[in-house]
Amino acid sequence: MTASPRPDLKILSSRVFRGPNVWHYEPAIQLVVDLGVLEDFPTNKIPGFTEALLERLPGLHNHTCSRGRRGGFVERLEEGTWLGHVAEHMALQLQQAVGHDIRRGKTRGVKGVRGQYNVIYAYSDESVGLAAGELAVRLVNHLIEPDPEFDFDAELERFIIRGERSAFGPSTQAIIDEAVSRDIPFIRLNTSSLVQLGQGVHQKRIRATMTSNTSSVAVDIAGNKELTLTLLAAAGLPVPRSESVRSPEDAARLAERIGYPVVVKPLDGNHGRGVILDLQDADAVRAGFAIAENESRNGWVIVERFVTGKDYRCLVIDGRIAAIAERVPAHVVGDGSSTIIELVERTNADPRRGVGHEKVLTKIKVNQAAVDLAAQQGYGMDDVPPAGETVRLTLTGNMSTGGIAIDRTLEAHPENIEIAEEAARVIGLDIAGIDFIAPDITQPVRETGGAICEVNAAPGFRMHTHPTIGDPQYIAKPVIDMLFPPGSPSRIPIVAVTGTNGKTTTSRMIAHIFKGIGRKVGMTSTDGVVIDERLVIRADASGPRSAKMVLQNPRVDFAMFEVARGGILREGLGYERNDVGVVLNVQPDHLGRRGIETLDQLADVKAVVVEAVPRNGYAVLNADDPLVRAMRRRCSGRVVWFTLAEPGDEVREAVDDHCRRGGRAVVLERSELGDMIVVKEGRRSMQLAWTHLLPATFDGRAMMNVQNAMAAAAAAFAAGASLHDIRQGLRSFSTNYYLSPGRLNEVTVEGRTVVVDYAHNVPALEMLGDFVDKTGAALDRSSELGRVSRIGVIATAGDRRNADMRELGETAAQHFDVVIVREDNATRGRRRGEVADLIAQGVHAAMGEGIRAKQVEIVLDELEATRHAMTRSNPGDLIVVCVDQHAAVMSELESYGRQAQPGARRDDHVSTNAVADPDFLPGPSQPEAAVEPSLF
């Protein structure tokens, strides 16, 4: 044990999960940290650590930790807890410092590695969450051994500013909060305020307070203040007289004609910038023109009759008044002892005030305009106004210039409400901010002399949601009511399929069923992203980013996701929940990667899809797989079983009992006539289809596709498809290359039966081998020679374990007369030829009496291996090619007839009996750059 602690805590890796994941149902950040010598120093063995930590982050007193009560974490600190756990709580507290209500976290040791921990904690904003973890680690090390270059207060201030700038503005956040309260999902589309509410065909978009329903023409009209007032005047609404000009002299002449006092403002301005009020003479108009022109994008400036009164903002949403606020310009009130500068600093110290729109109030700026305005009132910035004296620092009441708001929603006169609503209708805005100038909003403006001076598109909400004085108005509610009227959907059905083998085919079957119903299906798979049967991205798209791409597509009304292990481990699921989660199997593949060493751990990863099933959803589970069967305990919804087990089998009895209690299942009923897929619900049994009549099963020989069809039927039934539609979908789905590329595609080439498939692990090859045995037997019966050769071209990915590669070779030896071993182009860190050598070793080791394989050859290139299999075969033979690049292989097969050389049996690329020496071992590995799966 080290005598004294050292600042050894460091982050080894970080990972952001953007959806349900292996650690939690909601988004989370994972930091893998190494404590170094600090593993020997829990907090109670570091003098002064707890006190110093609580001094800097006093909010930790509120953390309950595992004790379930306030102060529970402080108790853990005093009793002694490890610093990885401390960093977790610090990251949560730092996020709370920027206003993110984040409370979830856990810390778990890295299995088998002393001093390393997985620190897991929730986040609201990804960049803020990561920065919180990094700052927490730096602070821990600083408290262990002070770093003179580390100023925590300065770092915390920078962190808070960063968090505030990346956060949504008050208006956007109010709408999102209301949407979330109604279970409407949202996706942030950029780093600003562009947000998608809802999914697929049901989506709506907002940008601040502009929506998908906002008319572009109406926004243009509102941006032209002269045109706005012209249209309002034409509708008989009270507006001040105004015209636009392009020179200071024209402005002065127009002011003389309109009559003083006047207002000058940019034709297309906003937020009160460039607005100069109460100008009394031509010189003031010329000076104001220069200021307004500087804020105008097109050089035009409006000169408008100055209407006296208070400044009111009327918010109209979907044609109805939602809120009214009186806006008071930025000001200070004298106390008889403080200067104006001191009063401003005191006002800006209000925690509700921030920069721009980051908080509910904006800090008052002491600029030249403020100095000039104070001077007009007889004060300099260093003067002390009398107690109770109000000194205005801006002319306009905009919140963005430091003004305050007083709620007047319930006080407005009905005639004024009608005028505001009519103004919004005239301009055509779904959400409009109507600016009234009136002596008193409680009196009709037509009688008191008030007028509408502006109509604003994308009005801010914060003066209504967070008024300085008065009650807040819940104005996000009518916005969501407008976008999603009560009863209208916001989500599209999501079906997710996972498992070791069969994911892609099952996903395609389900998508095909719903396409036949007329749905616009968005599907992700290892082949790419397909939108309504059109391949839009060709890549491994079984990860979370491609799922989000489908949910963002406005045509999609049904989402079908193939979910791979790698995507779950990298980023979690790309969505919040799936209505139907399908788990086909959990079999030994991908073991030894990303910390997954056992089948139980792999099952935990696959189970994330089941955990993402809501209470009204379904989990479709393979009852024949004990690891999948155990996932029923993780499902919040209902379970639908599918099984190949026969009546009397223990599994089948359990499934039948499930159905007798009102559950659902898809089973296989065997008889002399064939195998019938049967859907069971409660005590009802409904015949779906004979397996030999489904093209994808090859007359029932392809049992893997029988099982896939049963899973697809169960999922489609759970998702609301009728039996007729399911039956029609399965009977029209085949494994031809156009419907299911690379998955059990059978073609005839020069008299040879060629099967192209993606089998790349032992369980998949065993299922494929069963199909080969049955197909080969059928070909034997029809062959004049009574026996055909079976040639297999096999390979696997370079990141599999050596033992898995040898076992793949042993399995192939059971089913093929000749095994040709190839390699993928991406060797994933292996020496070229190493994978093929290991597989060939497995084939050779299995050879012997009762084993079908008599010869093994190595042809590394995929296309060369395919050509070699064709040239060494005879018409009538069965050739199986396990592919990586299926399109290139199918093209090669298509052109083989034109390229074939009659009588050719070998070529220079072939190594025959590559493992004839039983003592053969591959040479030392020379790793290449590892090739990670696509982010899709």
mmCIF file of N, CA and C in Angstrom, residues 312-314 321-326 406-414 417 440-443 464 469-474:
data_model
loop_
_atom_site.group_PDB
_atom_site.id
_atom_site.type_symbol
_atom_site.label_atom_id
_atom_site.label_comp_id
_atom_site.label_asym_id
_atom_site.label_seq_id
_atom_site.Cartn_x
_atom_site.Cartn_y
_atom_site.Cartn_z
ATOM 1 N N TYR A 312 -47.431 46.838 -24.506
ATOM 2 C CA TYR A 312 -48.014 45.530 -24.199
ATOM 3 C C TYR A 312 -47.683 44.547 -25.327
ATOM 4 N N ARG A 313 -47.368 43.340 -24.948
ATOM 5 C CA ARG A 313 -47.185 42.258 -25.922
ATOM 6 C C ARG A 313 -48.353 41.270 -25.771
ATOM 7 N N CYS A 314 -49.116 41.109 -26.851
ATOM 8 C CA CYS A 314 -50.224 40.158 -26.871
ATOM 9 C C CYS A 314 -49.787 38.939 -27.679
ATOM 10 N N ILE A 321 -55.913 34.493 -28.201
ATOM 11 C CA ILE A 321 -55.005 35.097 -27.233
ATOM 12 C C ILE A 321 -54.580 34.045 -26.205
ATOM 13 N N ALA A 322 -53.270 33.918 -26.004
ATOM 14 C CA ALA A 322 -52.747 32.970 -25.018
ATOM 15 C C ALA A 322 -52.190 33.687 -23.799
ATOM 16 N N ALA A 323 -51.667 34.914 -23.989
ATOM 17 C CA ALA A 323 -51.080 35.647 -22.863
ATOM 18 C C ALA A 323 -50.884 37.099 -23.264
ATOM 19 N N ILE A 324 -50.887 37.971 -22.250
ATOM 20 C CA ILE A 324 -50.604 39.389 -22.465
ATOM 21 C C ILE A 324 -49.651 39.838 -21.368
ATOM 22 N N ALA A 325 -48.604 40.559 -21.765
ATOM 23 C CA ALA A 325 -47.634 41.053 -20.786
ATOM 24 C C ALA A 325 -47.365 42.527 -21.037
ATOM 25 N N GLU A 326 -47.259 43.270 -19.955
ATOM 26 C CA GLU A 326 -46.807 44.654 -20.043
ATOM 27 C C GLU A 326 -45.287 44.658 -19.950
ATOM 28 N N ILE A 406 -44.687 42.270 -16.818
ATOM 29 C CA ILE A 406 -45.762 42.157 -15.832
ATOM 30 C C ILE A 406 -46.944 41.478 -16.514
ATOM 31 N N ASP A 407 -47.402 40.389 -15.953
ATOM 32 C CA ASP A 407 -48.490 39.654 -16.598
ATOM 33 C C ASP A 407 -49.798 40.425 -16.493
ATOM 34 N N ARG A 408 -50.495 40.593 -17.657
ATOM 35 C CA ARG A 408 -51.774 41.291 -17.716
ATOM 36 C C ARG A 408 -52.833 40.455 -18.446
ATOM 37 N N THR A 409 -52.646 39.145 -18.495
ATOM 38 C CA THR A 409 -53.502 38.289 -19.316
ATOM 39 C C THR A 409 -54.970 38.411 -18.949
ATOM 40 N N LEU A 410 -55.272 38.412 -17.688
ATOM 41 C CA LEU A 410 -56.660 38.403 -17.250
ATOM 42 C C LEU A 410 -57.264 39.806 -17.161
ATOM 43 N N GLU A 411 -56.485 40.848 -17.475
ATOM 44 C CA GLU A 411 -56.959 42.219 -17.294
ATOM 45 C C GLU A 411 -57.384 42.875 -18.596
ATOM 46 N N ALA A 412 -57.041 42.293 -19.744
ATOM 47 C CA ALA A 412 -57.272 42.962 -21.025
ATOM 48 C C ALA A 412 -58.758 43.067 -21.348
ATOM 49 N N HIS A 413 -59.112 44.169 -21.992
ATOM 50 C CA HIS A 413 -60.494 44.384 -22.418
ATOM 51 C C HIS A 413 -60.816 43.455 -23.583
ATOM 52 N N PRO A 414 -62.014 42.882 -23.639
ATOM 53 C CA PRO A 414 -62.365 41.956 -24.725
ATOM 54 C C PRO A 414 -62.180 42.556 -26.116
ATOM 55 N N ILE A 417 -58.574 42.249 -27.038
ATOM 56 C CA ILE A 417 -58.257 40.853 -27.363
ATOM 57 C C ILE A 417 -58.705 40.541 -28.787
ATOM 58 N N ASP A 440 -53.932 52.105 -21.340
ATOM 59 C CA ASP A 440 -54.396 51.111 -20.373
ATOM 60 C C ASP A 440 -55.031 49.959 -21.140
ATOM 61 N N ILE A 441 -54.482 48.745 -21.011
ATOM 62 C CA ILE A 441 -54.985 47.598 -21.770
ATOM 63 C C ILE A 441 -56.368 47.187 -21.307
ATOM 64 N N THR A 442 -56.784 47.680 -20.141
ATOM 65 C CA THR A 442 -58.109 47.316 -19.645
ATOM 66 C C THR A 442 -59.205 48.137 -20.310
ATOM 67 N N GLN A 443 -58.814 49.180 -21.109
ATOM 68 C CA GLN A 443 -59.779 50.032 -21.800
ATOM 69 C C GLN A 443 -59.627 49.835 -23.307
ATOM 70 N N HIS A 464 -43.816 35.645 -20.809
ATOM 71 C CA HIS A 464 -45.091 35.060 -20.382
ATOM 72 C C HIS A 464 -44.879 33.863 -19.459
ATOM 73 N N ILE A 469 -43.310 40.053 -12.655
ATOM 74 C CA ILE A 469 -44.410 40.270 -11.719
ATOM 75 C C ILE A 469 -45.646 39.580 -12.300
ATOM 76 N N GLY A 470 -46.375 38.859 -11.464
ATOM 77 C CA GLY A 470 -47.592 38.199 -11.934
ATOM 78 C C GLY A 470 -47.425 36.704 -12.109
ATOM 79 N N ASP A 471 -48.494 36.071 -12.557
ATOM 80 C CA ASP A 471 -48.530 34.616 -12.688
ATOM 81 C C ASP A 471 -47.986 34.178 -14.048
ATOM 82 N N PRO A 472 -47.214 33.094 -14.071
ATOM 83 C CA PRO A 472 -46.753 32.565 -15.365
ATOM 84 C C PRO A 472 -47.912 31.966 -16.155
ATOM 85 N N GLN A 473 -47.841 32.082 -17.459
ATOM 86 C CA GLN A 473 -48.857 31.524 -18.340
ATOM 87 C C GLN A 473 -48.286 30.291 -19.053
ATOM 88 N N TYR A 474 -49.032 29.209 -19.069
ATOM 89 C CA TYR A 474 -48.548 27.961 -19.668
ATOM 90 C C TYR A 474 -48.887 27.961 -21.160
#
